[in-house]
Short mmCIF file of C-alpha atoms and ligand atoms in Angstrom, two decimals:
data_model
loop_
_atom_site.label_atom_id
_atom_site.label_comp_id
_atom_site.label_asym_id
_atom_site.label_seq_id
_atom_site.Cartn_x
_atom_site.Cartn_y
_atom_site.Cartn_z
CA MET W 1 76.25 70.42 84.92
CA THR W 2 79.09 68.60 86.70
CA THR W 3 81.19 70.61 89.17
CA PRO W 4 84.10 71.05 86.70
CA GLY W 5 81.53 71.99 84.04
CA ILE W 6 79.99 74.67 86.27
CA ARG W 7 83.45 75.96 87.16
CA MET W 8 84.44 76.27 83.51
CA PHE W 9 81.15 78.00 82.64
CA VAL W 10 81.57 80.48 85.50
CA LEU W 11 85.17 81.15 84.54
CA LEU W 12 84.24 81.75 80.90
CA ILE W 13 81.55 84.23 81.97
CA LEU W 14 83.97 85.93 84.34
CA GLN W 15 86.63 86.03 81.69
CA THR W 16 84.19 87.66 79.25
CA LEU W 17 83.29 90.25 81.85
CA TRP W 18 86.94 90.81 82.59
CA LEU W 19 87.88 91.21 78.92
CA GLY W 20 85.00 93.64 78.58
CA THR W 21 86.53 95.94 81.15
CA SER W 22 90.12 95.26 80.03
CA HIS W 23 92.63 97.06 82.30
CA SER W 24 90.36 97.54 85.30
CA ALA W 25 89.58 93.84 85.72
CA ASP W 26 86.76 94.16 88.23
CA VAL W 27 86.72 97.73 89.39
CA GLY W 28 83.23 98.48 90.58
CA ASN W 29 82.38 94.85 91.28
CA PRO W 30 80.14 95.56 94.30
CA LYS W 31 80.61 92.14 95.87
CA ILE W 32 84.40 92.40 95.78
CA GLU W 33 84.31 96.02 96.96
CA GLU W 34 82.17 94.94 99.91
CA GLU W 35 84.57 92.13 100.79
CA LEU W 36 87.56 94.47 100.57
CA LEU W 37 85.82 96.83 102.99
CA LYS W 38 85.25 93.93 105.38
CA GLN W 39 88.92 93.03 105.02
CA GLU W 40 89.85 96.60 105.89
CA GLY W 41 87.83 96.15 109.09
CA ILE W 42 89.93 93.09 109.97
CA TYR W 43 93.17 95.06 109.50
CA LYS W 44 91.88 97.82 111.76
CA SER W 45 90.37 95.52 114.38
CA GLU W 46 91.54 95.83 117.98
CA GLY W 47 90.92 93.95 121.22
CA GLU W 48 87.71 91.94 121.32
CA SER W 49 86.79 92.82 117.76
CA LYS W 50 90.00 91.31 116.35
CA PRO W 51 89.18 87.88 114.88
CA GLU W 52 90.98 85.04 116.67
CA GLY W 53 92.49 83.89 113.40
CA TYR W 54 94.15 87.25 112.80
CA VAL W 55 97.50 86.52 114.46
CA ILE W 56 99.87 89.49 114.54
CA ASN W 57 102.63 88.50 116.93
CA ARG W 58 104.45 85.44 115.61
CA GLY W 59 108.07 85.42 116.72
CA LEU W 60 111.20 84.35 114.91
CA LEU W 61 110.85 80.73 116.04
CA ALA W 62 107.45 80.56 114.35
CA TYR W 63 108.98 82.05 111.21
CA THR W 64 111.79 79.48 111.31
CA ASP W 65 109.32 76.67 111.84
CA ALA W 66 106.98 77.83 109.10
CA LEU W 67 109.24 79.08 106.32
CA SER W 68 111.41 77.02 103.97
CA PRO W 69 114.38 75.14 105.41
CA GLY W 70 117.48 77.32 105.31
CA PHE W 71 115.69 80.54 106.28
CA ASP W 72 117.30 80.64 109.75
CA ARG W 73 120.78 80.03 108.32
CA ALA W 74 120.29 82.64 105.58
CA LEU W 75 119.19 85.19 108.19
CA ALA W 76 122.11 84.34 110.48
CA ASN W 77 124.49 84.85 107.56
CA LEU W 78 123.39 88.43 106.90
CA GLY W 79 125.95 91.07 107.81
CA PRO W 80 125.67 94.75 108.82
CA LYS W 81 125.43 95.94 105.22
CA ASP W 82 122.55 93.60 104.43
CA ARG W 83 118.83 94.29 104.76
CA TRP W 84 115.81 92.15 105.70
CA LEU W 85 112.25 93.16 104.78
CA ASP W 86 109.32 91.56 106.62
CA ILE W 87 106.10 92.22 104.68
CA GLY W 88 102.96 92.11 106.79
CA ALA W 89 104.97 92.17 109.99
CA GLY W 90 102.12 92.71 112.45
CA GLU W 91 103.78 93.69 115.73
CA GLY W 92 107.20 93.03 114.21
CA GLN W 93 107.91 90.35 116.80
CA ALA W 94 110.16 88.33 114.47
CA ILE W 95 112.40 91.36 113.94
CA LEU W 96 112.44 92.09 117.68
CA ASP W 97 113.48 88.48 118.38
CA TYR W 98 116.26 88.78 115.81
CA TYR W 99 117.69 91.68 117.80
CA ASN W 100 116.81 90.69 121.33
CA ARG W 101 117.43 86.97 121.46
CA SER W 102 120.32 84.73 120.57
CA HIS W 103 118.59 81.37 120.21
CA ALA W 104 116.38 81.75 117.22
CA VAL W 105 118.91 82.03 114.43
CA GLY W 106 121.05 79.26 115.87
CA ASP W 107 124.39 81.05 115.80
CA GLY W 108 124.65 81.82 119.49
CA GLU W 109 125.52 85.48 119.04
CA SER W 110 125.73 87.76 122.03
CA ARG W 111 124.00 91.10 122.53
CA GLU W 112 127.29 92.79 121.67
CA ARG W 113 126.97 91.40 118.18
CA ARG W 114 123.66 93.22 117.63
CA GLY W 115 125.58 95.97 115.88
CA THR W 116 126.82 93.49 113.29
CA LYS W 117 123.32 92.44 112.31
CA ALA W 118 121.41 93.31 109.18
CA ARG W 119 119.09 96.29 109.10
CA ALA W 120 115.45 95.26 109.20
CA VAL W 121 112.32 96.87 107.80
CA ALA W 122 108.79 95.91 108.80
CA ILE W 123 105.73 96.89 106.78
CA SER W 124 102.14 96.55 107.84
CA ILE W 125 98.90 98.19 106.72
CA GLU W 126 98.01 99.07 110.30
CA ASP W 127 100.37 100.18 113.03
CA ARG W 128 100.67 97.25 115.46
CA ARG W 129 103.81 98.39 117.26
CA GLN W 130 104.03 97.67 120.99
CA PRO W 131 106.29 99.31 123.60
CA LEU W 132 109.01 96.69 122.97
CA TRP W 133 109.36 97.94 119.40
CA TYR W 134 110.05 101.50 120.54
CA GLN W 135 112.44 100.34 123.29
CA THR W 136 114.40 98.15 120.89
CA ALA W 137 114.55 100.84 118.20
CA ALA W 138 115.82 103.34 120.79
CA SER W 139 118.59 100.98 121.87
CA LEU W 140 119.89 100.56 118.31
CA ALA W 141 121.50 102.84 115.75
CA THR W 142 119.09 105.14 113.87
CA ASN W 143 117.11 103.26 111.25
CA GLN W 144 118.60 99.89 112.24
CA ILE W 145 114.99 98.75 112.48
CA GLN W 146 112.19 100.62 110.71
CA TYR W 147 108.42 100.18 110.69
CA PHE W 148 106.31 101.54 107.83
CA PHE W 149 102.52 101.49 108.01
CA ASN W 150 99.38 103.05 106.53
CA LYS W 151 100.39 101.78 103.13
CA ARG W 152 100.17 98.58 101.18
CA MET W 153 103.08 97.04 99.35
CA ARG W 154 101.85 98.52 96.07
CA ASP W 155 101.98 102.08 97.48
CA PHE W 156 105.71 102.06 98.14
CA SER W 157 108.15 103.26 95.53
CA LEU W 158 111.26 101.18 94.96
CA ASP W 159 113.43 104.11 96.12
CA GLU W 160 111.50 104.44 99.35
CA LEU W 161 112.22 100.88 100.45
CA GLY W 162 115.51 100.11 98.67
CA LYS W 163 116.87 96.61 98.06
CA PHE W 164 116.87 93.60 100.36
CA GLN W 165 118.88 90.38 100.59
CA ILE W 166 116.06 88.57 102.41
CA ILE W 167 112.34 89.23 102.19
CA THR W 168 109.85 87.33 104.33
CA ASP W 169 106.08 87.25 104.27
CA LEU W 170 104.43 84.96 106.81
CA LEU W 171 100.68 85.26 106.30
CA GLY W 172 101.16 88.90 105.32
CA GLY W 173 100.54 90.61 101.98
CA PHE W 174 101.24 87.50 99.88
CA SER W 175 98.33 85.73 101.60
CA TYR W 176 96.07 88.79 101.85
CA THR W 177 96.49 90.80 98.65
CA ASP W 178 93.82 90.84 95.97
CA GLN W 179 96.53 91.61 93.40
CA LEU W 180 98.79 88.59 93.66
CA SER W 181 100.84 89.02 90.48
CA SER W 182 101.62 92.73 90.84
CA PHE W 183 102.37 92.16 94.55
CA THR W 184 104.85 89.40 93.64
CA GLU W 185 106.40 91.56 90.93
CA LYS W 186 106.98 94.35 93.44
CA VAL W 187 108.58 91.96 95.92
CA LEU W 188 110.95 90.65 93.26
CA GLN W 189 111.89 94.20 92.26
CA LEU W 190 112.85 94.89 95.87
CA LEU W 191 114.88 91.70 96.09
CA ASP W 192 118.59 92.01 95.43
CA LEU W 193 120.18 89.70 92.88
CA LYS W 194 120.94 86.39 94.66
CA GLY W 195 118.48 87.42 97.39
CA SER W 196 115.68 85.15 98.61
CA PHE W 197 111.97 85.66 99.22
CA TYR W 198 110.56 83.29 101.85
CA THR W 199 106.80 82.99 101.99
CA LEU W 200 103.91 80.53 102.19
CA LEU W 201 100.23 80.01 101.52
CA GLN W 202 97.73 78.12 103.62
CA ASP W 203 95.37 75.57 102.11
CA VAL W 204 96.43 75.53 98.46
CA LYS W 205 96.73 72.61 96.07
CA SER W 206 100.33 71.54 96.58
CA GLU W 207 102.89 70.97 93.86
CA GLY W 208 102.57 67.19 94.33
CA GLY W 209 98.77 67.44 94.31
CA THR W 210 98.54 65.18 97.37
CA ASN W 211 96.23 67.37 99.49
CA GLN W 212 92.53 68.19 99.35
CA PRO W 213 90.96 71.47 100.53
CA PHE W 214 91.27 71.51 104.34
CA TYR W 215 87.59 72.21 105.00
CA PRO W 216 85.27 69.65 103.38
CA LYS W 217 83.04 71.13 100.66
CA SER W 218 85.10 74.34 100.62
CA PRO W 219 87.56 75.37 97.93
CA TYR W 220 91.27 75.95 98.52
CA LEU W 221 91.99 79.41 99.96
CA THR W 222 93.97 80.58 96.93
CA GLU W 223 93.16 79.22 93.48
CA ILE W 224 94.45 80.10 90.02
CA ALA W 225 92.77 78.91 86.83
CA ASN W 226 93.47 79.08 83.12
CA ALA W 227 90.88 80.65 80.84
CA ASP W 228 89.50 77.17 80.06
CA GLY W 229 88.86 76.58 83.77
CA SER W 230 91.74 74.18 84.26
CA GLU W 231 93.68 74.51 87.49
CA VAL W 232 97.10 76.17 87.77
CA LYS W 233 98.94 75.28 90.95
CA VAL W 234 100.44 78.25 92.77
CA CYS W 235 103.82 76.50 92.73
CA SER W 236 103.65 76.07 88.91
CA TRP W 237 102.69 79.72 88.51
CA LEU W 238 105.67 80.79 90.66
CA LYS W 239 107.96 78.50 88.68
CA SER W 240 106.81 80.19 85.45
CA ILE W 241 108.28 83.52 86.63
CA THR W 242 111.50 84.27 84.75
CA CYS W 243 114.85 84.83 86.49
CA VAL W 244 113.92 83.01 89.69
CA GLU W 245 114.54 79.56 91.16
CA VAL W 246 111.60 78.34 93.20
CA SER W 247 111.23 75.55 95.74
CA CYS W 248 107.82 74.49 97.03
CA GLU W 249 107.24 72.23 100.01
CA LEU W 250 104.04 71.14 101.72
CA LYS W 251 104.13 71.29 105.52
CA THR W 252 101.31 69.23 106.92
CA HIS W 253 101.91 69.91 110.63
CA TRP W 254 100.23 73.30 110.14
CA LYS W 255 96.43 73.21 110.26
CA PRO W 256 95.41 74.01 107.56
CA PRO W 257 98.61 72.77 105.91
CA VAL W 258 100.88 75.36 104.31
CA GLU W 259 102.88 75.21 101.12
CA VAL W 260 106.14 77.07 101.73
CA TYR W 261 108.06 78.81 98.96
CA ARG W 262 111.66 79.92 98.63
CA ILE W 263 112.15 82.15 95.61
CA ASN W 264 115.74 82.96 94.73
CA LYS W 265 116.36 85.81 92.29
CA VAL W 266 119.01 84.67 89.81
CA CYS W 267 118.91 87.41 87.15
CA SER W 268 117.33 90.82 86.77
CA GLY W 269 114.86 90.23 83.90
CA VAL W 270 112.00 89.10 86.14
CA THR W 271 108.62 88.71 84.42
CA VAL W 272 105.64 87.59 86.48
CA PRO W 273 102.74 86.04 84.52
CA ALA W 274 99.79 88.35 85.17
CA LEU W 275 96.73 87.25 87.13
CA ALA W 276 93.31 88.89 87.11
CA ARG W 277 91.27 88.94 90.30
CA ILE W 278 88.12 86.86 89.93
CA SER W 279 86.80 86.75 93.47
CA TYR W 280 87.80 87.77 96.97
CA GLY W 281 86.19 86.82 100.26
CA ALA W 282 87.35 88.61 103.41
CA GLY W 283 89.00 86.39 106.00
CA THR W 284 92.09 85.45 107.94
CA PRO W 285 93.42 84.89 105.36
CA PRO W 286 90.91 85.73 102.62
CA GLU W 287 89.61 83.34 99.98
CA ARG W 288 90.89 84.35 96.53
CA ARG W 289 90.45 83.23 92.93
CA PHE W 290 92.59 84.43 90.06
CA LEU W 291 92.57 83.95 86.33
CA LEU W 292 95.87 83.49 84.51
CA LYS W 293 95.93 86.07 81.72
CA LYS W 294 97.40 85.00 78.41
C1 LIG M 1 97.89 88.10 110.04
S1 LIG M 1 98.99 89.47 110.15
C2 LIG M 1 100.54 88.57 110.14
C3 LIG M 1 101.58 89.24 111.00
C4 LIG M 1 102.90 88.50 111.18
N1 LIG M 1 103.53 88.18 109.93
C5 LIG M 1 102.70 87.28 112.01
O1 LIG M 1 102.79 86.16 111.47
O2 LIG M 1 102.44 87.43 113.22
C6 LIG M 1 98.89 90.16 108.50
C7 LIG M 1 99.81 91.34 108.27
O3 LIG M 1 99.88 91.56 106.85
C8 LIG M 1 99.70 92.94 106.58
N2 LIG M 1 99.29 93.09 105.18
C9 LIG M 1 98.24 92.53 104.54
N3 LIG M 1 98.22 92.90 103.25
C10 LIG M 1 99.31 93.69 103.05
C11 LIG M 1 99.83 94.38 101.92
N4 LIG M 1 99.26 94.31 100.71
N5 LIG M 1 100.95 95.13 102.09
C12 LIG M 1 101.54 95.21 103.31
N6 LIG M 1 101.10 94.56 104.42
C13 LIG M 1 100.00 93.81 104.28
C14 LIG M 1 98.74 93.37 107.64
O4 LIG M 1 98.70 94.75 107.78
C15 LIG M 1 99.34 92.66 108.85
O5 LIG M 1 100.43 93.37 109.36
#
């Protein structure tokens, strides 16, 4: 069989298996369970055992460089009543920079203006806080910055987290989750009307289709397919969500290249086309395949 032929055959088999178990797409799939356990090990890794590729301390400049154009301005425009959620925050360095430095958001504010800044919430599966987090939190009003851990995005209730004007996810849950559509749905529920979600994925087929998988003979890191095996670009899938405006841009100076997404919520009737998990391989980030459900 040709490669596309094999892919389609495999997808049809997987789809049959998936339909057979209906709601619990692949619960009990031992291979996936094993990979999820390995992934858990990566989240918990410390010191020497932490894989080099598992970067947990990117600052605000890295966020500004990586995320869609306009992120820095949007952040600078937030006021004291606004809220910023960073999903998969690691050490929370981007939030600390927002409070402790004046350069990164380009508006030259002084330390005195810290009180006029948005409140910020970091979430991470594992607690990666360093002394600077505690010092900064202690120097600010109660709950001006908050750090939630020991939970995944899906485990939070909407009331627990509240609404946000800006949500970011730089190689956090959006890149790591095995439940991409329900994760995205949750993010969009937490996003205020007219709010923006800034995120990215590494090594995906871009909207323009100009790139190949970064590693020869390997697949893209995140792939979505239709039931007939045909490819669905992540950007097209995002653009099929209702009540959002989506921009996708390939940034090739990252290795592997990243496709960056800005998702603006324009009305409240958000519907995210559901994806079923087909495969998951632990990594930094993991390798994931999804099937677009009809
Ligand atoms: C590679 S680190 C990135 C940290 C930070 N954004 C940076 O760029 O330095 C991945 C982060 O995503 C978090 N994460 C992964 N899956 C998540 C999920 N489903 N919900 C919440 N956090 C998640 C991890 O716990 C970790 O904090």
